[in-house]
């Protein structure tokens, strides 16, 4: 299939991660049909890149045990890229059987986070990747190298640029030109992002970088603006802002897709997404989840949506 690629500097690819990164954080099992329905509705609203699910061990992550079933219920459309997380060769075989368009590996720059989160060292995670990369290639499936704690680690503090570049190098050598930098615990700031993106570009100019920000400390979209200035044209976000920050209870996690799309459109970028249709999907998902989601656009609506005088309470300040 042709992957979403646009020779237009004003086009930004928005990768929706809510049904993976968001739902994975939910304690209650989200029914398979609801997951697939959410993905189908987002694709109908114009989303062309979805991190749909994860082929991790069902015992380790029961919420993702239905990965194959979710994939089977998605109505495939040309030009829409479906990605799934893959931890090892067994996951790669399952993902290939489910006909994913892209397999996403994931490794933490921080060894401590890798051991805590993935139960393996960084070296082991990279070894698992090099073992399954040929499986993706054998099936003609694109590879993405996901990097967790790319901008800081709650256990180790600043992460080393050398370690970051080692992970990127392993990915690039195995043919994963798509590199996703994840702000897993919301520690990114514009200078940290600039430093990391520039270091990667200097060593690996052919890397296609995507940025995955969290809004844990309230500057997720400021980091996006900085990424746009750096020339990055792919961002990952979550519908309604689904998903929490595992190391900051109560703090928000992923940046919200509708808020991101609102910002991009207001700044003259194109996404191909119908924002109000997407906000309607976010509202539906909020109903299913049964608690208020952090998304702002879904509550406030369009900037030039006019209100009647009677409907607005007088606000002071
Ligand atoms: Zn995330």
Tab-separated table of C-alpha atoms and ligand atoms in Angstrom:
chain	number	residue	atom	x	y	z
A	1	UNK	CA	0.000	0.000	0.000
A	2	UNK	CA	1.130	3.563	-0.411
A	3	UNK	CA	1.969	5.159	2.884
A	4	UNK	CA	0.647	8.660	3.545
A	5	UNK	CA	3.321	10.841	2.062
A	6	UNK	CA	2.776	14.320	0.806
A	7	UNK	CA	5.226	16.470	-1.050
A	8	UNK	CA	3.668	19.467	0.570
A	9	UNK	CA	5.478	21.249	3.356
A	10	UNK	CA	2.169	22.403	4.824
A	11	UNK	CA	0.870	18.854	5.256
A	12	UNK	CA	1.261	17.395	8.725
A	13	UNK	CA	0.657	13.696	9.322
A	14	UNK	CA	-1.255	13.167	12.548
A	15	UNK	CA	-0.872	9.658	13.939
A	16	UNK	CA	-3.695	8.744	16.266
A	17	UNK	CA	-2.579	6.598	19.223
A	18	UNK	CA	-5.646	6.684	21.494
A	19	UNK	CA	-6.813	3.126	20.947
A	20	UNK	CA	-3.330	1.820	21.836
A	21	UNK	CA	-1.553	4.292	24.110
A	22	UNK	CA	-4.841	5.607	25.557
A	23	UNK	CA	-6.885	2.452	26.034
A	24	UNK	CA	-3.837	0.572	27.340
A	25	UNK	CA	-3.938	2.837	30.398
A	26	UNK	CA	-7.590	1.939	31.108
A	27	UNK	CA	-8.110	-0.527	33.952
A	28	UNK	CA	-11.420	-1.804	32.619
A	29	UNK	CA	-11.202	-3.882	29.448
A	30	UNK	CA	-12.516	-1.823	26.542
A	31	UNK	CA	-14.641	-4.158	24.389
A	32	UNK	CA	-13.104	-5.105	21.034
A	33	UNK	CA	-16.054	-3.728	19.036
A	34	UNK	CA	-15.715	-0.340	20.785
A	35	UNK	CA	-12.009	-0.158	19.946
A	36	UNK	CA	-12.658	-0.968	16.291
A	37	UNK	CA	-15.643	1.370	16.119
A	38	UNK	CA	-13.519	4.245	17.434
A	39	UNK	CA	-10.804	3.561	14.837
A	40	UNK	CA	-13.326	3.318	11.994
A	41	UNK	CA	-14.984	6.574	13.083
A	42	UNK	CA	-11.623	8.390	13.238
A	43	UNK	CA	-10.703	7.121	9.765
A	44	UNK	CA	-14.102	8.341	8.523
A	45	UNK	CA	-13.219	11.758	9.998
A	46	UNK	CA	-10.089	11.849	7.829
A	47	UNK	CA	-7.374	10.338	10.052
A	48	UNK	CA	-4.864	8.557	7.765
A	49	UNK	CA	-2.438	7.129	10.311
A	50	UNK	CA	-3.499	5.099	13.336
A	51	UNK	CA	-1.433	3.233	15.909
A	52	UNK	CA	-4.241	0.761	16.292
A	53	UNK	CA	-3.085	-1.828	18.797
A	54	UNK	CA	-0.170	-3.766	20.211
A	55	UNK	CA	0.961	-7.350	19.674
A	56	UNK	CA	2.530	-7.673	23.096
A	57	UNK	CA	1.973	-10.757	25.226
A	58	UNK	CA	-1.735	-10.891	26.182
A	59	UNK	CA	-0.645	-11.998	29.650
A	60	UNK	CA	1.527	-8.915	30.104
A	61	UNK	CA	-1.079	-6.481	28.748
A	62	UNK	CA	-4.594	-7.998	28.842
A	63	UNK	CA	-6.115	-4.784	27.402
A	64	UNK	CA	-4.332	-5.544	24.097
A	65	UNK	CA	-5.142	-9.280	24.034
A	66	UNK	CA	-7.645	-8.655	21.209
A	67	UNK	CA	-5.105	-7.082	18.807
A	68	UNK	CA	-5.847	-9.474	15.929
A	69	UNK	CA	-9.608	-9.159	16.395
A	70	UNK	CA	-9.425	-5.341	16.438
A	71	UNK	CA	-7.383	-5.358	13.217
A	72	UNK	CA	-9.936	-7.668	11.563
A	73	UNK	CA	-12.806	-5.282	12.378
A	74	UNK	CA	-11.148	-2.190	10.875
A	75	UNK	CA	-12.534	-1.167	7.496
A	76	UNK	CA	-9.400	-0.791	5.409
A	77	UNK	CA	-9.148	2.218	3.150
A	78	UNK	CA	-6.436	3.075	0.639
A	79	UNK	CA	-3.997	5.674	1.931
A	80	UNK	CA	-4.670	4.840	5.585
A	81	UNK	CA	-1.707	3.456	7.506
A	82	UNK	CA	-2.400	1.071	10.390
A	83	UNK	CA	0.507	0.596	12.781
A	84	UNK	CA	0.838	-1.839	15.671
A	85	UNK	CA	3.441	-2.128	18.392
A	86	UNK	CA	5.570	-5.236	18.139
A	87	UNK	CA	7.967	-6.363	20.913
A	88	UNK	CA	9.515	-9.513	19.413
A	89	UNK	CA	9.442	-12.128	16.645
A	90	UNK	CA	6.284	-13.771	17.946
A	91	UNK	CA	4.475	-10.408	17.958
A	92	UNK	CA	5.798	-9.703	14.458
A	93	UNK	CA	4.312	-12.938	13.104
A	94	UNK	CA	0.945	-12.107	14.684
A	95	UNK	CA	1.069	-8.531	13.361
A	96	UNK	CA	1.950	-9.750	9.859
A	97	UNK	CA	-0.953	-12.222	9.932
A	98	UNK	CA	-3.235	-9.335	10.932
A	99	UNK	CA	-1.946	-7.360	7.920
A	100	UNK	CA	-0.647	-4.265	9.684
A	101	UNK	CA	0.926	-1.653	7.392
A	102	UNK	CA	3.679	-0.777	9.822
A	103	UNK	CA	5.325	-2.508	12.783
A	104	UNK	CA	6.506	-0.224	15.543
A	105	UNK	CA	9.327	-1.375	17.778
A	106	UNK	CA	9.797	0.321	21.136
A	107	UNK	CA	12.888	0.739	23.252
A	108	UNK	CA	13.535	3.125	26.130
A	109	UNK	CA	16.682	5.231	25.989
A	110	UNK	CA	16.838	4.851	29.750
A	111	UNK	CA	17.935	1.367	30.749
A	112	UNK	CA	16.097	1.644	34.073
A	113	UNK	CA	12.836	2.578	32.350
A	114	UNK	CA	13.381	-0.243	29.833
A	115	UNK	CA	13.769	-2.788	32.617
A	116	UNK	CA	10.827	-1.419	34.602
A	117	UNK	CA	8.484	-1.000	31.670
A	118	UNK	CA	9.490	-3.742	29.237
A	119	UNK	CA	11.138	-6.181	31.626
A	120	UNK	CA	14.309	-6.265	29.552
A	121	UNK	CA	17.469	-4.235	29.232
A	122	UNK	CA	17.894	-1.715	26.433
A	123	UNK	CA	20.387	-4.065	24.781
A	124	UNK	CA	17.903	-6.952	24.962
A	125	UNK	CA	15.093	-4.791	23.526
A	126	UNK	CA	17.362	-3.803	20.624
A	127	UNK	CA	18.371	-7.442	20.110
A	128	UNK	CA	14.684	-8.426	19.951
A	129	UNK	CA	14.157	-5.695	17.350
A	130	UNK	CA	17.009	-6.866	15.137
A	131	UNK	CA	15.545	-10.356	15.345
A	132	UNK	CA	12.075	-9.345	14.168
A	133	UNK	CA	12.990	-6.624	11.647
A	134	UNK	CA	13.641	-9.231	8.893
A	135	UNK	CA	10.168	-10.667	9.491
A	136	UNK	CA	8.623	-7.264	8.693
A	137	UNK	CA	10.822	-6.972	5.620
A	138	UNK	CA	9.953	-10.465	4.464
A	139	UNK	CA	6.277	-9.454	4.415
A	140	UNK	CA	7.001	-6.025	2.886
A	141	UNK	CA	5.789	-4.244	6.032
A	142	UNK	CA	7.268	-0.858	6.965
A	143	UNK	CA	9.199	-0.529	10.237
A	144	UNK	CA	9.065	2.220	12.765
A	145	UNK	CA	11.556	2.644	15.561
A	146	UNK	CA	9.788	3.948	18.643
A	147	UNK	CA	11.922	5.463	21.388
A	148	UNK	CA	10.475	5.866	24.885
A	149	UNK	CA	11.818	8.333	27.465
A	150	UNK	CA	13.510	10.133	24.549
A	151	UNK	CA	13.513	13.460	26.421
A	152	UNK	CA	14.067	12.420	30.011
A	153	UNK	CA	13.524	9.571	32.439
A	154	UNK	CA	11.789	9.693	35.838
A	155	UNK	CA	14.471	7.325	37.241
A	156	UNK	CA	17.629	8.563	35.528
A	157	UNK	CA	16.874	12.236	34.823
A	158	UNK	CA	18.376	13.594	31.602
A	159	UNK	CA	18.954	10.834	29.078
A	160	UNK	CA	22.250	10.598	27.264
A	161	UNK	CA	22.339	11.768	23.647
A	162	UNK	CA	24.859	8.990	22.993
A	163	UNK	CA	22.361	6.389	24.182
A	164	UNK	CA	19.628	8.016	22.093
A	165	UNK	CA	21.851	7.910	18.991
A	166	UNK	CA	22.785	4.275	19.665
A	167	UNK	CA	19.098	3.323	19.613
A	168	UNK	CA	18.493	5.342	16.428
A	169	UNK	CA	21.531	3.754	14.767
A	170	UNK	CA	20.283	0.230	15.490
A	171	UNK	CA	16.910	1.125	13.998
A	172	UNK	CA	18.349	2.788	10.900
A	173	UNK	CA	20.766	-0.067	10.211
A	174	UNK	CA	17.879	-2.547	10.250
A	175	UNK	CA	15.855	-0.444	7.817
A	176	UNK	CA	13.544	1.414	10.217
A	177	UNK	CA	13.797	4.889	8.717
A	178	UNK	CA	10.775	6.126	10.652
A	179	UNK	CA	11.916	7.204	14.094
A	180	UNK	CA	9.335	8.109	16.749
A	181	UNK	CA	10.582	10.088	19.734
A	182	UNK	CA	8.288	9.567	22.705
A	183	UNK	CA	7.987	11.942	25.630
A	184	UNK	CA	6.752	9.061	27.754
A	185	UNK	CA	6.671	10.940	31.037
A	186	UNK	CA	6.135	14.513	29.860
A	187	UNK	CA	9.681	15.774	30.367
A	188	UNK	CA	10.209	17.393	26.939
A	189	UNK	CA	10.782	21.128	26.646
A	190	UNK	CA	11.530	23.041	23.420
A	191	UNK	CA	15.326	23.203	24.032
A	192	UNK	CA	15.533	19.488	24.870
A	193	UNK	CA	13.553	18.611	21.732
A	194	UNK	CA	15.711	20.857	19.538
A	195	UNK	CA	18.894	19.305	20.910
A	196	UNK	CA	17.687	15.747	20.304
A	197	UNK	CA	16.183	16.300	16.840
A	198	UNK	CA	19.259	18.194	15.639
A	199	UNK	CA	21.630	15.507	16.969
A	200	UNK	CA	19.688	12.775	15.135
A	201	UNK	CA	19.496	14.781	11.901
A	202	UNK	CA	23.208	15.488	11.963
A	203	UNK	CA	24.126	11.807	12.185
A	204	UNK	CA	21.178	10.351	10.248
A	205	UNK	CA	19.834	12.915	7.773
A	206	UNK	CA	17.647	10.257	6.132
A	207	UNK	CA	15.637	9.620	9.335
A	208	UNK	CA	11.945	10.517	9.149
A	209	UNK	CA	11.217	11.842	12.609
A	210	UNK	CA	7.830	11.799	14.342
A	211	UNK	CA	7.271	13.412	17.740
A	212	UNK	CA	5.044	12.033	20.480
A	213	UNK	CA	4.429	14.541	23.244
A	214	UNK	CA	2.629	14.358	26.549
A	215	UNK	CA	0.992	17.330	28.180
A	216	UNK	CA	2.018	16.331	31.699
A	217	UNK	CA	3.469	19.754	32.470
A	218	UNK	CA	1.196	21.770	30.202
A	219	UNK	CA	3.576	22.438	27.298
A	220	UNK	CA	2.719	19.607	24.907
A	221	UNK	CA	1.487	21.904	22.127
A	222	UNK	CA	4.356	24.353	22.674
A	223	UNK	CA	6.649	21.423	21.942
A	224	UNK	CA	4.649	20.753	18.768
A	225	UNK	CA	5.151	24.362	17.607
A	226	UNK	CA	8.854	23.916	18.184
A	227	UNK	CA	8.809	20.635	16.258
A	228	UNK	CA	7.086	22.360	13.329
A	229	UNK	CA	9.784	25.045	13.348
A	230	UNK	CA	12.376	22.252	13.199
A	231	UNK	CA	10.641	20.924	10.081
A	232	UNK	CA	9.045	17.858	11.692
A	233	UNK	CA	5.830	16.954	9.876
A	234	UNK	CA	4.499	14.019	11.889
A	235	UNK	CA	3.068	14.108	15.385
A	236	UNK	CA	1.389	11.472	17.504
A	237	UNK	CA	-1.599	12.326	19.648
A	238	UNK	CA	-4.570	10.731	21.305
A	239	UNK	CA	-8.265	11.364	20.738
A	240	UNK	CA	-9.755	13.390	23.597
A	241	UNK	CA	-6.305	13.251	25.252
A	242	UNK	CA	-6.928	9.639	26.329
A	243	UNK	CA	-4.195	8.082	28.441
A	244	UNK	CA	-2.510	9.144	31.621
A	245	UNK	CA	1.012	9.740	32.748
A	246	UNK	CA	2.152	6.596	34.577
A	247	UNK	CA	4.613	8.508	36.761
A	248	UNK	CA	2.444	11.482	37.689
A	249	UNK	CA	-0.898	10.316	39.055
A	250	UNK	CA	-3.691	12.666	38.057
A	251	UNK	CA	-1.566	14.439	35.451
A	252	UNK	CA	-2.638	14.369	31.856
A	253	UNK	CA	-0.802	12.182	29.350
A	254	UNK	CA	-0.845	12.303	25.567
A	255	UNK	CA	-1.572	15.559	23.805
A	256	UNK	CA	-5.092	15.600	22.447
A	257	UNK	CA	-5.659	15.009	18.728
A	258	UNK	CA	-8.475	17.540	18.264
A	259	UNK	CA	-6.478	20.237	20.081
A	260	UNK	CA	-3.452	19.425	17.907
A	261	UNK	CA	-5.512	19.506	14.701
A	262	UNK	CA	-7.120	22.781	15.782
A	263	UNK	CA	-3.679	24.333	16.293
A	264	UNK	CA	-2.359	22.985	12.980
A	265	UNK	CA	-5.345	24.230	10.967
A	266	UNK	CA	-5.245	27.660	12.632
A	267	UNK	CA	-1.545	27.887	11.696
A	268	UNK	CA	-2.301	27.089	8.050
A	269	UNK	CA	-1.233	23.442	8.045
A	270	UNK	CA	-3.302	20.748	6.390
A	271	UNK	CA	-4.131	17.404	7.961
A	272	UNK	CA	-7.015	16.094	5.851
A	273	UNK	CA	-9.008	15.723	9.072
A	274	UNK	CA	-12.535	17.055	9.588
A	275	UNK	CA	-12.038	18.594	13.016
A	276	UNK	CA	-15.650	18.745	14.101
A	277	UNK	CA	-16.276	15.173	12.977
A	278	UNK	CA	-13.252	14.153	15.062
A	279	UNK	CA	-14.526	16.100	18.092
A	280	UNK	CA	-17.814	14.213	17.788
A	281	UNK	CA	-15.860	10.931	17.928
A	282	UNK	CA	-14.004	12.210	21.021
A	283	UNK	CA	-17.332	12.944	22.695
A	284	UNK	CA	-18.586	9.448	21.883
A	285	UNK	CA	-15.425	7.913	23.371
A	286	UNK	CA	-15.787	10.089	26.473
A	287	UNK	CA	-19.278	8.610	26.877
A	288	UNK	CA	-17.928	5.072	26.603
A	289	UNK	CA	-15.051	5.691	29.029
A	290	UNK	CA	-17.429	7.356	31.476
A	291	UNK	CA	-15.225	10.184	32.711
A	292	UNK	CA	-14.248	13.601	31.458
A	293	UNK	CA	-11.382	13.567	28.979
A	294	UNK	CA	-8.796	16.374	29.031
A	295	UNK	CA	-9.406	17.521	25.415
A	296	UNK	CA	-10.242	21.221	25.232
A	297	UNK	CA	-11.516	21.690	21.681
A	298	UNK	CA	-14.189	19.052	22.228
A	299	UNK	CA	-15.580	21.247	25.014
A	300	UNK	CA	-15.144	24.747	23.550
A	301	UNK	CA	-15.681	24.119	19.829
A	302	UNK	CA	-14.535	26.299	16.945
A	303	UNK	CA	-12.951	29.673	17.633
A	304	UNK	CA	-15.520	31.561	15.587
A	305	UNK	CA	-18.491	29.609	16.866
A	306	UNK	CA	-20.809	32.434	17.913
A	307	UNK	CA	-22.827	32.258	21.110
A	308	UNK	CA	-26.138	33.974	21.787
A	309	UNK	CA	-25.965	36.748	24.412
A	310	UNK	CA	-28.433	34.922	26.662
A	311	UNK	CA	-26.359	31.749	26.669
A	312	UNK	CA	-23.213	33.368	28.039
A	313	UNK	CA	-22.819	34.104	31.698
A	314	UNK	CA	-21.101	37.366	32.466
A	315	UNK	CA	-17.447	36.671	33.114
A	316	UNK	CA	-15.231	39.018	35.048
A	317	UNK	CA	-11.476	38.967	34.578
B	1	LIG	ZN1	2.008	8.567	24.944
